[in-house]
Tab-separated table of C-alpha atoms in Angstrom:
chain	number	residue	atom	x	y	z
A	1	MET	CA	79.251	49.196	-67.348
A	2	ARG	CA	77.154	51.301	-69.670
A	3	LEU	CA	78.759	54.549	-70.770
A	4	VAL	CA	77.476	57.564	-72.686
A	5	ASN	CA	78.707	60.847	-74.082
A	6	PHE	CA	76.194	63.681	-73.785
A	7	GLU	CA	75.886	67.368	-74.567
A	8	THR	CA	76.407	70.008	-71.872
A	9	PRO	CA	76.156	73.817	-72.011
A	10	GLY	CA	79.939	73.898	-72.251
A	11	GLY	CA	80.327	71.125	-74.800
A	12	TYR	CA	80.123	67.487	-73.777
A	13	ALA	CA	80.636	65.112	-70.865
A	14	ALA	CA	80.984	61.422	-70.105
A	15	GLY	CA	78.388	59.583	-68.102
A	16	LEU	CA	77.902	56.258	-66.368
A	17	LYS	CA	74.405	55.000	-67.158
A	18	ILE	CA	72.628	53.291	-64.277
A	19	GLY	CA	69.101	52.289	-65.210
A	20	ASP	CA	67.351	55.384	-66.537
A	21	GLU	CA	69.789	57.740	-64.816
A	22	VAL	CA	73.323	58.954	-65.537
A	23	VAL	CA	76.192	59.907	-63.228
A	24	ASP	CA	78.208	62.777	-64.737
A	25	LEU	CA	81.802	61.495	-64.723
A	26	THR	CA	83.140	64.786	-66.051
A	27	ALA	CA	81.601	66.763	-63.181
A	28	LEU	CA	83.306	64.322	-60.794
A	29	GLY	CA	86.662	65.126	-62.418
A	30	ILE	CA	87.285	61.611	-63.716
A	31	VAL	CA	87.236	61.996	-67.528
A	32	GLU	CA	85.893	64.486	-70.055
A	33	SER	CA	84.533	61.877	-72.492
A	34	VAL	CA	84.146	58.152	-73.035
A	35	ASP	CA	86.900	58.470	-75.632
A	36	ALA	CA	89.228	59.786	-72.923
A	37	LEU	CA	88.196	57.028	-70.528
A	38	ILE	CA	89.085	54.344	-73.055
A	39	ALA	CA	92.450	56.000	-73.700
A	40	ALA	CA	93.193	56.467	-69.982
A	41	GLY	CA	93.182	52.765	-69.267
A	42	PRO	CA	92.685	50.642	-66.146
A	43	ASP	CA	93.129	53.293	-63.427
A	44	ALA	CA	90.377	55.525	-64.810
A	45	ILE	CA	88.133	52.535	-65.411
A	46	GLU	CA	88.600	51.478	-61.786
A	47	GLN	CA	87.523	54.964	-60.701
A	48	VAL	CA	84.346	54.625	-62.734
A	49	GLN	CA	83.644	51.232	-61.200
A	50	GLN	CA	83.931	52.821	-57.762
A	51	VAL	CA	81.426	55.475	-58.832
A	52	ALA	CA	78.954	52.727	-59.674
A	53	ASP	CA	79.139	51.505	-56.088
A	54	GLY	CA	78.858	54.974	-54.517
A	55	ILE	CA	76.201	57.607	-53.991
A	56	HIS	CA	76.471	60.500	-56.441
A	57	PRO	CA	74.097	63.024	-58.023
A	58	ARG	CA	72.294	61.593	-61.012
A	59	LEU	CA	70.804	63.083	-64.154
A	60	LYS	CA	67.717	61.755	-65.874
A	61	LEU	CA	68.677	59.965	-69.073
A	62	ALA	CA	65.540	61.264	-70.784
A	63	ASP	CA	66.729	64.852	-70.241
A	64	LEU	CA	70.081	64.330	-71.986
A	65	CYS	CA	71.065	64.751	-75.616
A	66	LEU	CA	73.260	61.741	-76.291
A	67	LEU	CA	76.298	61.958	-78.545
A	68	PRO	CA	78.030	59.006	-80.228
A	69	PRO	CA	79.673	56.826	-77.547
A	70	VAL	CA	83.028	57.299	-79.302
A	71	MET	CA	83.224	60.727	-80.910
A	72	ALA	CA	86.665	60.867	-82.502
A	73	PRO	CA	88.211	57.451	-83.127
A	74	GLU	CA	91.572	57.334	-84.845
A	75	LYS	CA	90.118	54.663	-87.123
A	76	ALA	CA	86.589	53.519	-87.892
A	77	ILE	CA	86.712	50.389	-90.033
A	78	ALA	CA	83.527	49.008	-91.539
A	79	VAL	CA	83.003	45.503	-92.887
A	80	GLY	CA	80.988	44.573	-95.962
A	81	VAL	CA	79.192	41.308	-96.770
A	82	ASN	CA	79.733	39.756	-93.341
A	83	TYR	CA	76.496	37.814	-92.834
A	84	HIS	CA	75.741	34.710	-94.895
A	85	CYS	CA	72.093	35.725	-95.264
A	86	HIS	CA	73.042	39.188	-96.573
A	87	ALA	CA	75.505	37.691	-99.056
A	88	THR	CA	72.771	35.339	-100.275
A	89	GLU	CA	70.122	38.041	-100.709
A	90	GLY	CA	72.513	40.157	-102.751
A	91	GLY	CA	74.022	37.315	-104.776
A	92	MET	CA	77.450	38.273	-103.465
A	93	ARG	CA	80.385	35.893	-103.259
A	94	VAL	CA	81.890	35.323	-99.816
A	95	LYS	CA	85.564	36.234	-99.878
A	96	GLU	CA	88.446	34.649	-97.979
A	97	PHE	CA	89.358	37.990	-96.386
A	98	PRO	CA	86.828	40.494	-95.018
A	99	VAL	CA	85.768	43.443	-97.170
A	100	LEU	CA	87.020	46.512	-95.277
A	101	PHE	CA	86.349	50.203	-95.837
A	102	ASN	CA	86.536	53.329	-93.709
A	103	ARG	CA	83.716	55.392	-92.226
A	104	PHE	CA	84.352	59.014	-91.203
A	105	PRO	CA	83.059	60.425	-87.878
A	106	SER	CA	81.444	63.236	-89.897
A	107	SER	CA	79.171	60.606	-91.438
A	108	TRP	CA	77.398	59.672	-88.203
A	109	VAL	CA	75.288	61.208	-85.449
A	110	GLY	CA	74.122	60.058	-82.028
A	111	HIS	CA	70.876	58.661	-80.666
A	112	ASP	CA	67.714	60.640	-81.494
A	113	ALA	CA	69.565	63.010	-83.850
A	114	ALA	CA	68.324	63.232	-87.434
A	115	ILE	CA	70.082	61.216	-90.104
A	116	ILE	CA	70.159	63.086	-93.389
A	117	LYS	CA	68.820	61.811	-96.711
A	118	PRO	CA	70.902	63.487	-99.443
A	119	PHE	CA	68.889	65.498	-101.956
A	120	LEU	CA	71.082	63.919	-104.654
A	121	SER	CA	69.732	60.408	-104.072
A	122	ASP	CA	66.517	58.471	-103.535
A	123	GLN	CA	68.386	55.329	-102.439
A	124	PHE	CA	69.059	56.001	-98.748
A	125	ASP	CA	69.269	52.602	-97.047
A	126	PHE	CA	69.512	51.251	-93.488
A	127	GLU	CA	71.968	48.681	-92.094
A	128	VAL	CA	71.977	47.580	-88.454
A	129	GLU	CA	75.475	46.614	-87.312
A	130	LEU	CA	77.381	45.657	-84.182
A	131	ALA	CA	80.162	48.140	-83.388
A	132	VAL	CA	83.277	46.890	-81.589
A	133	ILE	CA	85.317	49.406	-79.594
A	134	ILE	CA	88.996	48.588	-79.099
A	135	GLY	CA	90.438	49.037	-75.609
A	136	LYS	CA	94.013	47.764	-75.927
A	137	ALA	CA	96.495	48.500	-78.692
A	138	GLY	CA	97.960	45.771	-80.821
A	139	ARG	CA	99.342	44.747	-84.194
A	140	HIS	CA	99.314	41.243	-85.670
A	141	ILE	CA	96.819	40.118	-83.040
A	142	ALA	CA	95.960	36.417	-83.166
A	143	ALA	CA	92.268	35.557	-83.148
A	144	ALA	CA	92.810	33.556	-79.962
A	145	ASP	CA	93.932	36.742	-78.176
A	146	ALA	CA	91.721	39.239	-79.982
A	147	LEU	CA	88.875	39.555	-77.485
A	148	ASP	CA	91.370	40.726	-74.845
A	149	HIS	CA	91.661	43.893	-76.954
A	150	VAL	CA	87.928	44.706	-76.885
A	151	PHE	CA	86.702	47.450	-74.561
A	152	GLY	CA	83.041	47.145	-75.422
A	153	TYR	CA	80.248	47.193	-77.961
A	154	SER	CA	77.588	49.494	-79.330
A	155	VAL	CA	75.014	49.727	-82.140
A	156	PHE	CA	75.652	51.327	-85.528
A	157	ASN	CA	73.320	52.224	-88.391
A	158	ASP	CA	75.533	52.071	-91.473
A	159	GLY	CA	73.298	54.381	-93.504
A	160	SER	CA	74.174	53.858	-97.156
A	161	VAL	CA	73.525	55.907	-100.284
A	162	ARG	CA	73.255	52.972	-102.653
A	163	ASP	CA	73.541	54.646	-106.054
A	164	TYR	CA	76.713	56.434	-104.947
A	165	GLN	CA	78.003	53.236	-103.348
A	166	ARG	CA	77.789	51.570	-106.766
A	167	LYS	CA	79.357	54.412	-108.771
A	168	THR	CA	82.827	52.890	-108.240
A	169	HIS	CA	84.329	49.636	-107.005
A	170	GLN	CA	85.203	51.445	-103.769
A	171	TRP	CA	82.245	51.880	-101.382
A	172	MET	CA	83.704	54.878	-99.556
A	173	VAL	CA	81.570	57.622	-101.127
A	174	GLY	CA	78.216	55.920	-100.645
A	175	LYS	CA	79.073	55.110	-97.042
A	176	ASN	CA	80.250	58.558	-95.972
A	177	PHE	CA	77.660	61.190	-96.829
A	178	ASP	CA	77.544	63.697	-93.971
A	179	ARG	CA	75.278	62.619	-91.088
A	180	SER	CA	74.000	59.610	-93.019
A	181	GLY	CA	74.626	57.052	-90.261
A	182	SER	CA	74.286	56.831	-86.507
A	183	PHE	CA	76.130	55.361	-83.523
A	184	GLY	CA	74.873	54.672	-80.001
A	185	PRO	CA	72.944	55.000	-77.828
A	186	GLU	CA	75.614	53.807	-75.383
A	187	LEU	CA	78.752	51.732	-75.020
A	188	VAL	CA	78.385	48.458	-73.131
A	189	THR	CA	81.623	47.040	-71.749
A	190	ALA	CA	82.592	43.592	-72.964
A	191	ASP	CA	82.125	41.931	-69.571
A	192	GLU	CA	78.362	42.573	-69.731
A	193	LEU	CA	77.839	40.608	-72.956
A	194	PRO	CA	78.565	37.085	-74.221
A	195	SER	CA	82.105	36.445	-75.400
A	196	GLY	CA	82.622	38.158	-78.748
A	197	ALA	CA	79.043	39.497	-78.534
A	198	LYS	CA	77.845	36.243	-80.092
A	199	GLY	CA	74.237	35.097	-80.004
A	200	LEU	CA	72.647	38.550	-79.872
A	201	GLY	CA	69.500	39.384	-81.804
A	202	ILE	CA	70.080	42.239	-84.251
A	203	ARG	CA	67.270	44.045	-86.068
A	204	THR	CA	65.996	47.145	-87.853
A	205	ARG	CA	62.536	48.678	-87.666
A	206	LEU	CA	61.401	51.336	-90.112
A	207	ASN	CA	58.324	53.207	-88.887
A	208	GLY	CA	57.697	50.338	-86.469
A	209	VAL	CA	57.862	47.583	-89.105
A	210	THR	CA	60.667	45.017	-88.794
A	211	MET	CA	62.968	45.115	-91.823
A	212	GLN	CA	65.990	43.147	-90.589
A	213	ASP	CA	65.981	40.396	-87.969
A	214	GLY	CA	69.167	38.394	-87.540
A	215	ASN	CA	71.688	37.199	-84.978
A	216	THR	CA	75.329	38.136	-84.459
A	217	SER	CA	76.224	34.424	-84.519
A	218	GLU	CA	75.494	34.507	-88.259
A	219	MET	CA	78.605	36.578	-89.032
A	220	ILE	CA	80.970	35.132	-91.617
A	221	PHE	CA	83.988	36.668	-89.853
A	222	ASP	CA	83.361	36.929	-86.115
A	223	VAL	CA	84.702	39.704	-83.894
A	224	ALA	CA	87.962	37.914	-83.119
A	225	SER	CA	88.597	37.141	-86.794
A	226	LEU	CA	87.941	40.756	-87.784
A	227	ILE	CA	90.398	42.056	-85.193
A	228	GLU	CA	93.002	39.595	-86.445
A	229	ALA	CA	92.437	40.649	-90.062
A	230	CYS	CA	92.472	44.399	-89.402
A	231	SER	CA	95.583	44.212	-87.242
A	232	GLN	CA	97.525	42.504	-90.013
A	233	ALA	CA	97.517	45.844	-91.836
A	234	PHE	CA	97.533	48.494	-89.121
A	235	GLU	CA	97.890	48.860	-85.391
A	236	LEU	CA	94.589	48.993	-83.576
A	237	VAL	CA	94.573	51.567	-80.785
A	238	PRO	CA	92.178	52.336	-77.922
A	239	GLY	CA	89.025	53.958	-79.232
A	240	ASP	CA	89.205	52.459	-82.715
A	241	VAL	CA	85.848	51.185	-83.942
A	242	ILE	CA	85.131	48.124	-86.081
A	243	ILE	CA	81.645	48.108	-87.626
A	244	THR	CA	80.946	44.457	-88.301
A	245	GLY	CA	78.413	44.175	-91.134
A	246	THR	CA	74.662	43.731	-91.510
A	247	PRO	CA	72.231	40.808	-91.820
A	248	ALA	CA	69.643	40.306	-94.561
A	249	GLY	CA	66.683	42.590	-95.096
A	250	VAL	CA	68.263	45.805	-96.357
A	251	GLY	CA	66.081	48.009	-98.523
A	252	LEU	CA	68.184	47.559	-101.660
A	253	PHE	CA	67.407	43.855	-101.990
A	254	ARG	CA	63.688	44.011	-101.211
A	255	ASP	CA	61.115	43.469	-103.949
A	256	PRO	CA	60.415	46.229	-104.708
A	257	PRO	CA	63.366	48.083	-103.140
A	258	LEU	CA	62.488	50.164	-100.093
A	259	PHE	CA	64.507	53.188	-99.023
A	260	MET	CA	64.276	55.673	-96.161
A	261	GLN	CA	62.353	58.889	-96.748
A	262	PRO	CA	62.111	62.207	-94.883
A	263	GLY	CA	59.722	61.806	-91.967
A	264	ASP	CA	60.607	58.144	-91.390
A	265	LEU	CA	61.822	56.823	-88.042
A	266	CYS	CA	64.589	54.223	-88.210
A	267	GLU	CA	65.360	52.099	-85.146
A	268	VAL	CA	68.277	49.679	-85.046
A	269	GLU	CA	68.597	47.356	-82.081
A	270	ILE	CA	70.926	44.741	-80.652
A	271	ASP	CA	69.838	42.649	-77.687
A	272	GLY	CA	71.773	43.452	-74.536
A	273	ILE	CA	72.996	46.783	-75.898
A	274	GLY	CA	69.974	48.893	-76.770
A	275	VAL	CA	67.907	50.670	-79.396
A	276	LEU	CA	69.431	53.414	-81.554
A	277	SER	CA	66.634	55.594	-82.914
A	278	ASN	CA	66.864	58.338	-85.544
A	279	PRO	CA	64.348	60.366	-87.541
A	280	VAL	CA	65.119	60.923	-91.217
A	281	GLU	CA	65.354	64.453	-92.599
A	282	LEU	CA	66.033	65.760	-96.095
A	283	GLU	CA	69.330	67.528	-96.666
A	284	ALA	CA	68.953	71.288	-96.967
A	285	ARG	CA	69.895	72.730	-100.343
């Protein structure tokens, strides 16, 4: 299944995406958001599967304003230095345990919404990443069982303000400027993709020019290993998001460095999931 959250006159709704159309699951009385669907569990998911097989009114996807596929996760955990090629380009040592940091929901927007370049910085960078959405709670989850806890996957642009990221040993500030990243355009359930979302092309285009071009199989810590590592410290619950790191090609390590500017269009894409597109705007003073 392919699921979306979208704006409505009264707020927001959940939708089942079928081709270039969307069935409004909220109007059918099933769930009010994708977040709620994930939390509701198997019975609600079965209802949505029945919708896919039925005849229901459909909205045109092109007419909708999409919101992030998970709007209010309890936890959003991002991973640093998780592709060998990215570690190499930055001269960074690969660690025995993944580099984890948090990303606030206030720091991201949905598909087609503007991402905001802070007026305080000229080092606004792009990072295409696979987002993992947890569907089943667990603590101390073994890697062998970890994929049973995955609800689905999406695309994330881990927009990074590099000079602020380097101001301290903690990356949190540079990774959490308001509306600096994006998440979407949709959530694809795990059954529609290869196990662990391995073998998927992952890329960034800036103004139509390819900047990053990698494959999810190049991760240092794969999806199962990341779930195992995260769950050693805290319980993962339905709706939690793990943002799994970026391949080589980021603007910081180009020669000369290349950063996003107001008026740019940044597209991040993962095969089998979709293209997440965002214009860049300058923060208002």
